[in-house]
Short mmCIF file of C-alpha atoms and ligand atoms in Angstrom, two decimals:
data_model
loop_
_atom_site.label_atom_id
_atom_site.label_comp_id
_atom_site.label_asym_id
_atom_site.label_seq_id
_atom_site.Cartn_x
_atom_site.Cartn_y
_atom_site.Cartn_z
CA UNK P 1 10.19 5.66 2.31
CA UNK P 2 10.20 8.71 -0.08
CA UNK P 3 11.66 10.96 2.66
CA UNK P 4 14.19 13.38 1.40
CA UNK P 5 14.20 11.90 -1.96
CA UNK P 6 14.01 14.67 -4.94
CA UNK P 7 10.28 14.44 -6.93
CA UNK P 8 10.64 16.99 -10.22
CA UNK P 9 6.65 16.84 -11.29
CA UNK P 10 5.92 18.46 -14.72
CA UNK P 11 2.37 19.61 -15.08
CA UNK P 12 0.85 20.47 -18.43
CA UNK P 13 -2.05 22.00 -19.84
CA UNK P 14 -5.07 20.13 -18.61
CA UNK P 15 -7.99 20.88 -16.03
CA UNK P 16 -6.63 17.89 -14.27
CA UNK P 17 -3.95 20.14 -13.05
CA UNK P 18 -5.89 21.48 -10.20
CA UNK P 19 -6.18 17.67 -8.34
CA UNK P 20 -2.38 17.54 -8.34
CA UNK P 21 -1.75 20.08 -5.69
CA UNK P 22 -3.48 17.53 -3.58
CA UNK P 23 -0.03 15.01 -5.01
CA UNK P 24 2.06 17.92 -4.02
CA UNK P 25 0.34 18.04 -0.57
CA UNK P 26 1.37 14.16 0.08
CA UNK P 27 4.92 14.33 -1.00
CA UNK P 28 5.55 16.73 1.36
CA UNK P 29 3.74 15.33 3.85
CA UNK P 30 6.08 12.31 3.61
CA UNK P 31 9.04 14.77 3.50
CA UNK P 32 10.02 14.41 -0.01
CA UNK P 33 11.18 17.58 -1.77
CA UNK P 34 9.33 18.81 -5.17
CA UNK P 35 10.59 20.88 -7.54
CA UNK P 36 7.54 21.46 -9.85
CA UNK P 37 7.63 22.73 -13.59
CA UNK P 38 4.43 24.14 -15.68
CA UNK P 39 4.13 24.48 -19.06
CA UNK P 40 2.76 27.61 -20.24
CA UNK P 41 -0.80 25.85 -20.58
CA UNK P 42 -0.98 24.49 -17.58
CA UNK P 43 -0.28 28.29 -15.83
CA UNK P 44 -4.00 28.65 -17.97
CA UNK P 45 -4.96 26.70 -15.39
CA UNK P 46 -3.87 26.70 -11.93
CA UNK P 47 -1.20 29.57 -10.61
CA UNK P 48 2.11 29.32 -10.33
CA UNK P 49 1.95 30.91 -6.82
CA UNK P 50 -0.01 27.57 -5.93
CA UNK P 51 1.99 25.02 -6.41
CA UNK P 52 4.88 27.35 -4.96
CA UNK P 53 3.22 27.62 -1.33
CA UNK P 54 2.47 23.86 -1.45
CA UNK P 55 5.74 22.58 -2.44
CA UNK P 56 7.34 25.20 -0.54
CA UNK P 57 9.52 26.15 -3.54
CA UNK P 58 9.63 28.55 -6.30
CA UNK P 59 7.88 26.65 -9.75
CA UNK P 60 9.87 26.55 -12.74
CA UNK P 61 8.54 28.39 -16.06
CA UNK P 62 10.76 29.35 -18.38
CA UNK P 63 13.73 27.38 -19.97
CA UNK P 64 15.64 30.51 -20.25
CA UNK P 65 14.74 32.88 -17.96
CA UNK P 66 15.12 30.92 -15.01
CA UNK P 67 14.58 33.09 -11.48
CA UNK P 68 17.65 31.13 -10.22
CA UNK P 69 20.99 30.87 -12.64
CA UNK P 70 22.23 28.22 -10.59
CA UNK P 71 19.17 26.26 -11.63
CA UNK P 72 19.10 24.93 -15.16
CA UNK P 73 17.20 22.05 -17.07
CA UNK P 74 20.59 20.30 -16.48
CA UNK P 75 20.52 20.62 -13.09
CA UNK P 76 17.13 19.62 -12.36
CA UNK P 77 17.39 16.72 -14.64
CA UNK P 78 20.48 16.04 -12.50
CA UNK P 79 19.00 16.10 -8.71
CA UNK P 80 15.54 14.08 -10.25
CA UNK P 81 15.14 10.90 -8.19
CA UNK P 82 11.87 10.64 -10.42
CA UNK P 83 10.18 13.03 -12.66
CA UNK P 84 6.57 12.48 -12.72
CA UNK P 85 4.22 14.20 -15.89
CA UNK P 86 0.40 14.77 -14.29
CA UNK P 87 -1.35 15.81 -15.94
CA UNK P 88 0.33 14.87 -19.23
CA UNK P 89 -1.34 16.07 -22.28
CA UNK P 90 -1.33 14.22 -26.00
CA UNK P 91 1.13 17.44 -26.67
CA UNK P 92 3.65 16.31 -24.17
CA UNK P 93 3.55 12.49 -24.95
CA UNK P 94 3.69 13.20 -28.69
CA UNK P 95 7.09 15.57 -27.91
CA UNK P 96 8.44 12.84 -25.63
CA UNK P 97 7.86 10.27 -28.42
CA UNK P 98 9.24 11.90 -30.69
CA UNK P 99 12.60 13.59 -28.68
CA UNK P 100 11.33 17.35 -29.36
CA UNK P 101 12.57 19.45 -26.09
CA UNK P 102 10.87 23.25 -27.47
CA UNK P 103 10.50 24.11 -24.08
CA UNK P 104 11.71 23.51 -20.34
CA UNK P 105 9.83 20.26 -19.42
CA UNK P 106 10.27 18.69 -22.84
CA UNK P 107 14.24 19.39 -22.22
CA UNK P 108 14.20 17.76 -18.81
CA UNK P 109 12.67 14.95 -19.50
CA UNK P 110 15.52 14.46 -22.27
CA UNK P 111 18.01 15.51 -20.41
CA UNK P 112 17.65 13.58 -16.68
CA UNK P 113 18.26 9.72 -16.32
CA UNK P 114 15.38 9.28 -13.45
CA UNK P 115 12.90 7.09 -13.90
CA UNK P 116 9.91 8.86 -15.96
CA UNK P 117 6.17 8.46 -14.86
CA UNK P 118 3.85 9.55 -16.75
CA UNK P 119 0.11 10.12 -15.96
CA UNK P 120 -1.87 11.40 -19.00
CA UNK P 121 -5.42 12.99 -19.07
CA UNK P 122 -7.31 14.46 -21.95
CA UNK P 123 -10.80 13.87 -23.94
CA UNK P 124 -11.94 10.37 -24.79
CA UNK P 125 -11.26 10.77 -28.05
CA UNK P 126 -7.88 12.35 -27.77
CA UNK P 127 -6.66 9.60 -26.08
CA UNK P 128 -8.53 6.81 -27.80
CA UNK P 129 -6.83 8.17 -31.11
CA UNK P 130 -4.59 5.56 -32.97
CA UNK P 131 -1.80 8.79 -33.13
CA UNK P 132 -1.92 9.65 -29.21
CA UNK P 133 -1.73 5.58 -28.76
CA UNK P 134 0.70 4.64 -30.84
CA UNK P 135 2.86 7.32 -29.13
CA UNK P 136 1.85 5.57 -25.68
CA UNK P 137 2.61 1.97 -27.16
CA UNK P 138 6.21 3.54 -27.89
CA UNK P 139 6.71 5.00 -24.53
CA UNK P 140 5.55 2.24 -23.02
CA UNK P 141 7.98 -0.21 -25.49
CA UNK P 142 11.10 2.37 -24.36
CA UNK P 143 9.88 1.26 -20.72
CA UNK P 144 8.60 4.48 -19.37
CA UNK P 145 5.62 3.96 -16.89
CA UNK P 146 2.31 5.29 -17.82
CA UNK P 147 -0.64 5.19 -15.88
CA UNK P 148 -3.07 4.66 -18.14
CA UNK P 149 -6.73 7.42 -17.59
CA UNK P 150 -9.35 5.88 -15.97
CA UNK P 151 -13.28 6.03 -17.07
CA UNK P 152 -15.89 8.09 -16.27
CA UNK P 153 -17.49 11.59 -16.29
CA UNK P 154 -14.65 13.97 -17.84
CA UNK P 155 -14.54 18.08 -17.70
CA UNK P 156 -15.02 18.41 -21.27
CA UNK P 157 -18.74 16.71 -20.76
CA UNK P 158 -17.56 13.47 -22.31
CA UNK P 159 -17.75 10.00 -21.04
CA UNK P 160 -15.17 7.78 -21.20
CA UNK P 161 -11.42 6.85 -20.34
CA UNK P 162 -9.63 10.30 -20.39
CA UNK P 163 -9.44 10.70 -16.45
CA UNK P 164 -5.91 11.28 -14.42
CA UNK P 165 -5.32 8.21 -12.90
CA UNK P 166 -6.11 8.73 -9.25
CA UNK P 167 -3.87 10.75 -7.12
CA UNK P 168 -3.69 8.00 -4.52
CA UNK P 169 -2.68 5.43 -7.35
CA UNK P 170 0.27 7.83 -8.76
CA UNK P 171 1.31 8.22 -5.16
CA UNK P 172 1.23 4.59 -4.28
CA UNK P 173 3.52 4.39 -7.76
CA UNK P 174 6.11 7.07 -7.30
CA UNK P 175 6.66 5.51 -3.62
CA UNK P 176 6.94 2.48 -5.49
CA UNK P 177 9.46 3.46 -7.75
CA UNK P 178 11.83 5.39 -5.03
CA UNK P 179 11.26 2.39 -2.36
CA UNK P 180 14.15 0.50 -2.22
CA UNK P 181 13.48 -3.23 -3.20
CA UNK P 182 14.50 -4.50 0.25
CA UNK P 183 11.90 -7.99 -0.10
CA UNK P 184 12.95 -8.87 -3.13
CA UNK P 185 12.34 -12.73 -3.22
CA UNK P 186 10.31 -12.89 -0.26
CA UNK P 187 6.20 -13.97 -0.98
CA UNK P 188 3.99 -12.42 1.57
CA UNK P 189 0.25 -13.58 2.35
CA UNK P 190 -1.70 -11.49 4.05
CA UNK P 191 -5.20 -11.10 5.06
CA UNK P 192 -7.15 -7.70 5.82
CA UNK P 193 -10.51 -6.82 7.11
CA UNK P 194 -13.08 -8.17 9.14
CA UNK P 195 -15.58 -11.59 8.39
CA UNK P 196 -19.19 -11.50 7.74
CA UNK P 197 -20.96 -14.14 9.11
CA UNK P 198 -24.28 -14.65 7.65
CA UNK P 199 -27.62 -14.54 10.12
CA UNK P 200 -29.60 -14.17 7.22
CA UNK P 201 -29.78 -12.27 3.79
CA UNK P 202 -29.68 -8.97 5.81
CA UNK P 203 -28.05 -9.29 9.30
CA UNK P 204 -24.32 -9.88 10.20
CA UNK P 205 -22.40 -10.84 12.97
CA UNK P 206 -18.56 -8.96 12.29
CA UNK P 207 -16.13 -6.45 14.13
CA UNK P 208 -15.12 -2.88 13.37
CA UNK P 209 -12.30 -3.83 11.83
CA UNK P 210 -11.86 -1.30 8.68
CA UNK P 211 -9.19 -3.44 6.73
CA UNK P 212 -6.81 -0.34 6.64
CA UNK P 213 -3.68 -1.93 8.69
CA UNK P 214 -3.78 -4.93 6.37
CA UNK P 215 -4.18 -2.72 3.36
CA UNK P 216 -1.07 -0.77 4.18
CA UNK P 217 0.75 -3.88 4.93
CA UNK P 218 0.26 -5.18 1.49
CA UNK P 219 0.69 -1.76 -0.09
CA UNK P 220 4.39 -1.17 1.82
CA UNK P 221 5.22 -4.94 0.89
CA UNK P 222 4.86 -4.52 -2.75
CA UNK P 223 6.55 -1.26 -3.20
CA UNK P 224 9.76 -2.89 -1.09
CA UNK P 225 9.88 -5.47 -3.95
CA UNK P 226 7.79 -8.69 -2.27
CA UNK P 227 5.14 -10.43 -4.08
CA UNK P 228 2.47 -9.96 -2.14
CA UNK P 229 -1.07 -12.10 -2.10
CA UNK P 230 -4.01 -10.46 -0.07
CA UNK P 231 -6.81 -12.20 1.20
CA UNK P 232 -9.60 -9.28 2.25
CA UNK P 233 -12.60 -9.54 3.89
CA UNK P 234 -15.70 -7.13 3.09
CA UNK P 235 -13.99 -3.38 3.40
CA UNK P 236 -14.79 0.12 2.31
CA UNK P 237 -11.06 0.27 0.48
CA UNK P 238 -10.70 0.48 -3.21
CA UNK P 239 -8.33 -2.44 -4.27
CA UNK P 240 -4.52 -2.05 -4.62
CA UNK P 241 -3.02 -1.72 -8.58
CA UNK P 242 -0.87 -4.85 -8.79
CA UNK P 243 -1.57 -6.91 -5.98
CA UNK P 244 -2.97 -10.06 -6.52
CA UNK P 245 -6.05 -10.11 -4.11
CA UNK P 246 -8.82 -12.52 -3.06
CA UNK P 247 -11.91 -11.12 -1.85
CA UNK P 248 -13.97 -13.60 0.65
CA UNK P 249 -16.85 -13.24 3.20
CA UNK P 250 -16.46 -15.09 5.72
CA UNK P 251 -13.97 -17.02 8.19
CA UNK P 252 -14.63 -20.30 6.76
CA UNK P 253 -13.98 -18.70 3.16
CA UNK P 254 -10.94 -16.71 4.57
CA UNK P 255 -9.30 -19.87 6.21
CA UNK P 256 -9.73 -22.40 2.52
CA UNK P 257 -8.04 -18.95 0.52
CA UNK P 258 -5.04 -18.66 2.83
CA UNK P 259 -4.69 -22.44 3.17
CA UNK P 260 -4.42 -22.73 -1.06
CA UNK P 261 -1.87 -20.33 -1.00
CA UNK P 262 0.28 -21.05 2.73
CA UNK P 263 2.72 -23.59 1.15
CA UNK P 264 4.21 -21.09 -1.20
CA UNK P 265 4.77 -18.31 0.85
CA UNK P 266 7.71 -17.26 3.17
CA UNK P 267 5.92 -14.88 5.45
CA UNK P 268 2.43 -14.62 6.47
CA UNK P 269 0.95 -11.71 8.28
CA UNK P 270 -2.26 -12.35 9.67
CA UNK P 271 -3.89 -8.50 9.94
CA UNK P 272 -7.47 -9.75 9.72
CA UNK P 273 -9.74 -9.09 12.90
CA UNK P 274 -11.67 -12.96 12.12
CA UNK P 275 -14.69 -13.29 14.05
CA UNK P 276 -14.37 -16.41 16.43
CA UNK P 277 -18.28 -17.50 15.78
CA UNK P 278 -20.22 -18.00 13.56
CA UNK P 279 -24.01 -18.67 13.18
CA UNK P 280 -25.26 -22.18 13.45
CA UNK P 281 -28.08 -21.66 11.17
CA UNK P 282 -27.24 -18.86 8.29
CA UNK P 283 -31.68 -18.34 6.87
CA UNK P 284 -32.32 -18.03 3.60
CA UNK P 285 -34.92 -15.74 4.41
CA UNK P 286 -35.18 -12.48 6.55
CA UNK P 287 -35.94 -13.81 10.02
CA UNK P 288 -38.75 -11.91 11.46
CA UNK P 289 -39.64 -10.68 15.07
CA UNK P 290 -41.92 -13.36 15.96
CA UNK P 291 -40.33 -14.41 19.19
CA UNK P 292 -40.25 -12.53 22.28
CA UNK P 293 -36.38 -13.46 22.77
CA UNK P 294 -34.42 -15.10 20.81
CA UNK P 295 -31.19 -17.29 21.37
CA UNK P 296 -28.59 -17.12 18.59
CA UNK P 297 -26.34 -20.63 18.62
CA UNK P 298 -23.06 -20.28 17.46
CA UNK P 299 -20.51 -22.78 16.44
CA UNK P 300 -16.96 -21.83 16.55
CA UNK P 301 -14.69 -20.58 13.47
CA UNK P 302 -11.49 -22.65 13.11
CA UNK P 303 -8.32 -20.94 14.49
CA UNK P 304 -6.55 -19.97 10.93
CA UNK P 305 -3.06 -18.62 12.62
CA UNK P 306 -2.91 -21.12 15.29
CA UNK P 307 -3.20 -23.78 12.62
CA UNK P 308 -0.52 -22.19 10.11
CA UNK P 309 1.71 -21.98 13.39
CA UNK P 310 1.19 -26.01 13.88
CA UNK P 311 3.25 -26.58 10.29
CA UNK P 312 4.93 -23.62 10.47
CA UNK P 313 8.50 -24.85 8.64
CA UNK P 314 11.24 -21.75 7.80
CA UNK P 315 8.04 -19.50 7.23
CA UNK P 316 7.62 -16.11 9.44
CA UNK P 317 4.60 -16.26 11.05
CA UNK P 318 2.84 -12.88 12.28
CA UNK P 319 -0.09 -11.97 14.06
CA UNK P 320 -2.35 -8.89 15.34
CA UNK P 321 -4.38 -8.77 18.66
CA UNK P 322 -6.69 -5.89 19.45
CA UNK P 323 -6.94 -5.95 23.31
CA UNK P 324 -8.44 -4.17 26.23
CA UNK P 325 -6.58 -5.35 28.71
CA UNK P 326 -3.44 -7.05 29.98
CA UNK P 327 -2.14 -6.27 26.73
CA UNK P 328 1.43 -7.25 26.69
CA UNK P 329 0.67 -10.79 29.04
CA UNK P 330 -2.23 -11.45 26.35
CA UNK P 331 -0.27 -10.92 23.46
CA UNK P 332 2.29 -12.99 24.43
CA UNK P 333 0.20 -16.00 25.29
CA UNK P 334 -1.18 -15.76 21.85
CA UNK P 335 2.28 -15.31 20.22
CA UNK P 336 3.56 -18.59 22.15
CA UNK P 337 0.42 -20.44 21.18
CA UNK P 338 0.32 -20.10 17.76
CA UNK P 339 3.96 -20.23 17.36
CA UNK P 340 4.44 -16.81 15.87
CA UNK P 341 7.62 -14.48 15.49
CA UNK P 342 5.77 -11.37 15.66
CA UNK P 343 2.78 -9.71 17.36
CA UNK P 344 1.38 -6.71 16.84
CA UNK P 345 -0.76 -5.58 19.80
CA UNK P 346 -2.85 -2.36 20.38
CA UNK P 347 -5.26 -1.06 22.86
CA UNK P 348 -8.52 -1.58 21.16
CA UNK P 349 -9.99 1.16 23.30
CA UNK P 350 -7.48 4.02 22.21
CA UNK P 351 -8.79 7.38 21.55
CA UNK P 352 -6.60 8.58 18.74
CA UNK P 353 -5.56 5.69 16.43
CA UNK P 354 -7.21 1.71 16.12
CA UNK P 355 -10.07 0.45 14.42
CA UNK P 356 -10.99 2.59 11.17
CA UNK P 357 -8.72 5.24 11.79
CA UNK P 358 -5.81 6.10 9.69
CA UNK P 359 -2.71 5.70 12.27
CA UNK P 360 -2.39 3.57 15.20
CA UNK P 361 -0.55 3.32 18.10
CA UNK P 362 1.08 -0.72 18.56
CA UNK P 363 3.57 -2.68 20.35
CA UNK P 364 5.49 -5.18 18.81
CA UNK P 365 6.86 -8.49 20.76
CA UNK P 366 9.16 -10.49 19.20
CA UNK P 367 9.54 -14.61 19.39
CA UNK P 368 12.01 -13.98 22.21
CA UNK P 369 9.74 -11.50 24.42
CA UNK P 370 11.68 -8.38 23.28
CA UNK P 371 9.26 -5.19 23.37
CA UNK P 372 8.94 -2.23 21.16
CA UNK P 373 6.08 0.02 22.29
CA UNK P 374 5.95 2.01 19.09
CA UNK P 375 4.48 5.85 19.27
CA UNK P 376 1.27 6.92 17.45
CA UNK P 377 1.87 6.97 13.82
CA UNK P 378 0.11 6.75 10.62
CA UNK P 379 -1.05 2.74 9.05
CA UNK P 380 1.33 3.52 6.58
CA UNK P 381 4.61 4.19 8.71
CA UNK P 382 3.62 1.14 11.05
CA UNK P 383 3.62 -0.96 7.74
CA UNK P 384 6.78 -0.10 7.28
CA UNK P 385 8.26 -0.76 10.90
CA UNK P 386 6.61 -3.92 10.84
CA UNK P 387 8.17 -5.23 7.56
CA UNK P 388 11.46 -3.52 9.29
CA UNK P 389 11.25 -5.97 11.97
CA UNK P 390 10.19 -9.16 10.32
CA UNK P 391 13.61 -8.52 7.93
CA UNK P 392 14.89 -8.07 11.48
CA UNK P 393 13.55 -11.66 12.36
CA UNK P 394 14.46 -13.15 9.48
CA UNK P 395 18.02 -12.49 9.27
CA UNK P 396 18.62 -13.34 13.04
CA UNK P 397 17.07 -16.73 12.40
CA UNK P 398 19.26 -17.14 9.62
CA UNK P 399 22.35 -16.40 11.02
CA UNK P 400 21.53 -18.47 14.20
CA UNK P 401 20.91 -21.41 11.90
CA UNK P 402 24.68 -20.66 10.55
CA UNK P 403 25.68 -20.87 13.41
CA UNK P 404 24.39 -23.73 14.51
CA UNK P 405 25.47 -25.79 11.27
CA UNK P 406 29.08 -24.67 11.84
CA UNK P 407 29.62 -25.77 15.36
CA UNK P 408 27.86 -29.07 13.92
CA UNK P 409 30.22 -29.17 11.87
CA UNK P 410 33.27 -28.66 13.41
CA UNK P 411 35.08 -31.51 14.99
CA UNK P 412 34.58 -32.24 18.47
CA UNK P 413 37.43 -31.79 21.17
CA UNK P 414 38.80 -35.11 22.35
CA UNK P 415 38.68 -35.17 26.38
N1 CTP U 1 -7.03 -15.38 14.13
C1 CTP U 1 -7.23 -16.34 13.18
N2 CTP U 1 -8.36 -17.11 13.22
C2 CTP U 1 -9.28 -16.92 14.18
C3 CTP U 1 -9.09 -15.93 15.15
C4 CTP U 1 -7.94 -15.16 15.10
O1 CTP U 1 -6.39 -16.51 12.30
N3 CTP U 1 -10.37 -17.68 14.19
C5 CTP U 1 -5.79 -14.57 14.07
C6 CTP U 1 -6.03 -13.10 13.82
O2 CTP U 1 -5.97 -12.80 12.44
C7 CTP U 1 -4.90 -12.44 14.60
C8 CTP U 1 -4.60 -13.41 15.72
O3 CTP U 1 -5.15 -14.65 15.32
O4 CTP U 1 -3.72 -12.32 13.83
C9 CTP U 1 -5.17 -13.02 17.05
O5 CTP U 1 -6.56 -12.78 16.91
P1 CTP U 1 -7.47 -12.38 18.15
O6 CTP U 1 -8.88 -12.26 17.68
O7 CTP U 1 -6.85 -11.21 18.86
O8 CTP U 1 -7.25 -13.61 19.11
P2 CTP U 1 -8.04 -14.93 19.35
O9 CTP U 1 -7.07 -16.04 19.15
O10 CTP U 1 -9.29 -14.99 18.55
O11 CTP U 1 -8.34 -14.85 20.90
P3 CTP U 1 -9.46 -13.97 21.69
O12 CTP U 1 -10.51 -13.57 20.68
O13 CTP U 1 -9.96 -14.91 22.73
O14 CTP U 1 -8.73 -12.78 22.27
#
């Protein structure tokens, strides 16, 4: 979504300098181009040369004795589809709030008309004093976007809020910001994760789901503009700035959250790997080996999806099966079953993508049986296709519902 868009990322004179090559690294990863400037600081810290062989462009120094004539502070302000500040020091917020441009970020960030993002990091008291925030508050009153330090151990030996924000975060925000709000209107529920259904206080019965797919679902959904409401099982995965999310344990749990929240939704993807069974006797206590074998009695979970699909209404209904075999023919029964529009099936036993990893290699079958075997590609870009398709869905089942009302309406032919 940020491919071939323009990033312009000021850095400034902070140790926090260093993790941003790493935000470099990603941009261009996702084929976005980044024109980086430093102040003279933030050269104190990390090299020029550095950010020039990861962005794959010269870095910008100097207000007036640019390497390039052709580039100026006008022209970079110009071709900015964002200009990001990380680290941003109490120097550089206190110029911004005040309109001083002594040097060539300063000027930039006057001069362009791209959205500004601003991640600051300095000592806990720096930033916890009433000057530095009341330059913030007025930043943040003029609508620029800070994200605000986070807490914990800082360089100087302090502890407190004074960290950069985390690179993944200020990522996850400048994609926001250059994603075009294609879902604007639509409310999406979706769940993520596996169950965990209780043997006792220490023992499980769950899947190897890693919640990553329905992660990136909800991720992608917010930054095209959707209000998004995930329901997560147990994961790993650090939750998502902005996204309203309900954390439960088991299917029983999962299936009363999504129910509360069904009727007000317009699409519903069900990404959650929800374990069928569940114990008939969860012990309070830690069962112990006392029996030579032991039988576990299960009782089954309710069917969440296939009872969303019974009172389904205008709603787009999607689902996930992880299969072995027969892929396609078991997909589809499921997708006619619980009267879905969408499917997303892969081959739980693949080598390179699936459970836990970070890509994934899935076919999608549509409501009318139409196939697109989709190649290996990152969580993140399959996100994307699938929101691509259920827009897809949606609009064809709109316009066929035009269509429909108009020939009701028009008057019949005599014979
Ligand atoms: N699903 C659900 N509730 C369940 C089981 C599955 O909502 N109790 C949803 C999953 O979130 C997924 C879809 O149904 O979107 C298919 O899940 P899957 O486990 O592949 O299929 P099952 O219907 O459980 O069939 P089986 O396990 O026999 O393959």
């Amino acid at each position: 979504m940020i491919k071939e868009k323009q990033i312009v990322l000021g850095i400034t004179g902070g140790i926090a300098a260093y993790k941003v090559v790493e935000l470099v690294r990603q941009f261009r990863k996702r084929n976005a181009e980044v024109d980086v400037i430093m102040t003279r600081n933030a050269q104190q810290f990390v090299t020029p040369l550095t950010f020039q062989t990861i962005s794959g462009h010269p870095v910008y120094t100097d207000l007036f004795h640019s390497f390039n004539p052709e580039i100026s502070h006008i022209s970079l302000a110009d071709k900015a589809d964002v200009l990001i500040i990380a680290p941003a020091t109490a120097n550089i917020i206190a110029k911004i709030a005040s309109g001083c441009a002594d040097d060539l970020l300063s000027t930039v960030v006057l001069a362009t008309k791209a959205p500004l993002l601003i991640a600051p990091a300095m000592n806990a008291n720096m930033w916890e004093n009433r000057i530095v925030q009341q330059n913030v508050g007025k930043l943040k009153e003029l609508g620029f976007r800070i994200m605000d330090p986070t807490t914990g151990e800082l360089a100087c030996g302090y502890e407190g809020k004074g960290r950069l924000a985390e690179i993944e975060d200020i990522l996850g925000e400048t994609i926001t910001i250059l994603t075009e709000k294609d879902l604007q209107g639509e409310r999406i529920l979706i769940t993520a994760g596996p169950t965990h259904e209780h043997i006792d206080p220490i023992r499980i019965l769950t899947n190897r789901s890693s919640g990553k797919m329905g992660y990136a679902l909800a991720k992608a959904s917010h930054q095209r503009g959707a209000e998004v409401m995930l329901v997560s099982g147990p994961t790993n995965l650090k939750p998502i700035p902005d996204i309203h999310t309900i954390q439960v344990e088991n299917t029983l749990e999962m299936s009363k959250a999504v129910s509360k929240h069904y009727k007000s939704c317009s699409i519903v993807i069900k990404a959650a790997a929800v374990a069928d069974y569940r114990p008939k006797k969860s012990f309070k206590d830690k069962m112990k080996k006392t029996h030579k074998t032991l039988t576990l009695g299960l009782d089954k979970n309710p069917d969440i999806l296939y009872q969303l699909g019974k009172d389904k209404g205008k709603k787009i209904l999607v689902g996930f099966a992880a299969e072995t075999k027969n892929l396609i023919s078991q997909a589809k029964l499921k997708l006619d079953r619980k009267n879905l529009d969408l499917i997303v099936v892969n081959n739980a036993l693949q080598k390179r993508g699936g459970f836990g990893s970070d890509s994934n290699e899935a076919t999608l079958i549509d409501f009318e049986g139409k196939i697109d075997a989709l190649p290996l590609m990152g969580k993140e870009e399959l996100a994307d296709k699938i929101l691509d398709k259920i827009k897809q869905i949606k609009k064809e089942k709109s316009s066929a519902k035009e269509l429909k009302k108009t020939s009701a309406s028009e008057p019949k032919k005599r014979t």
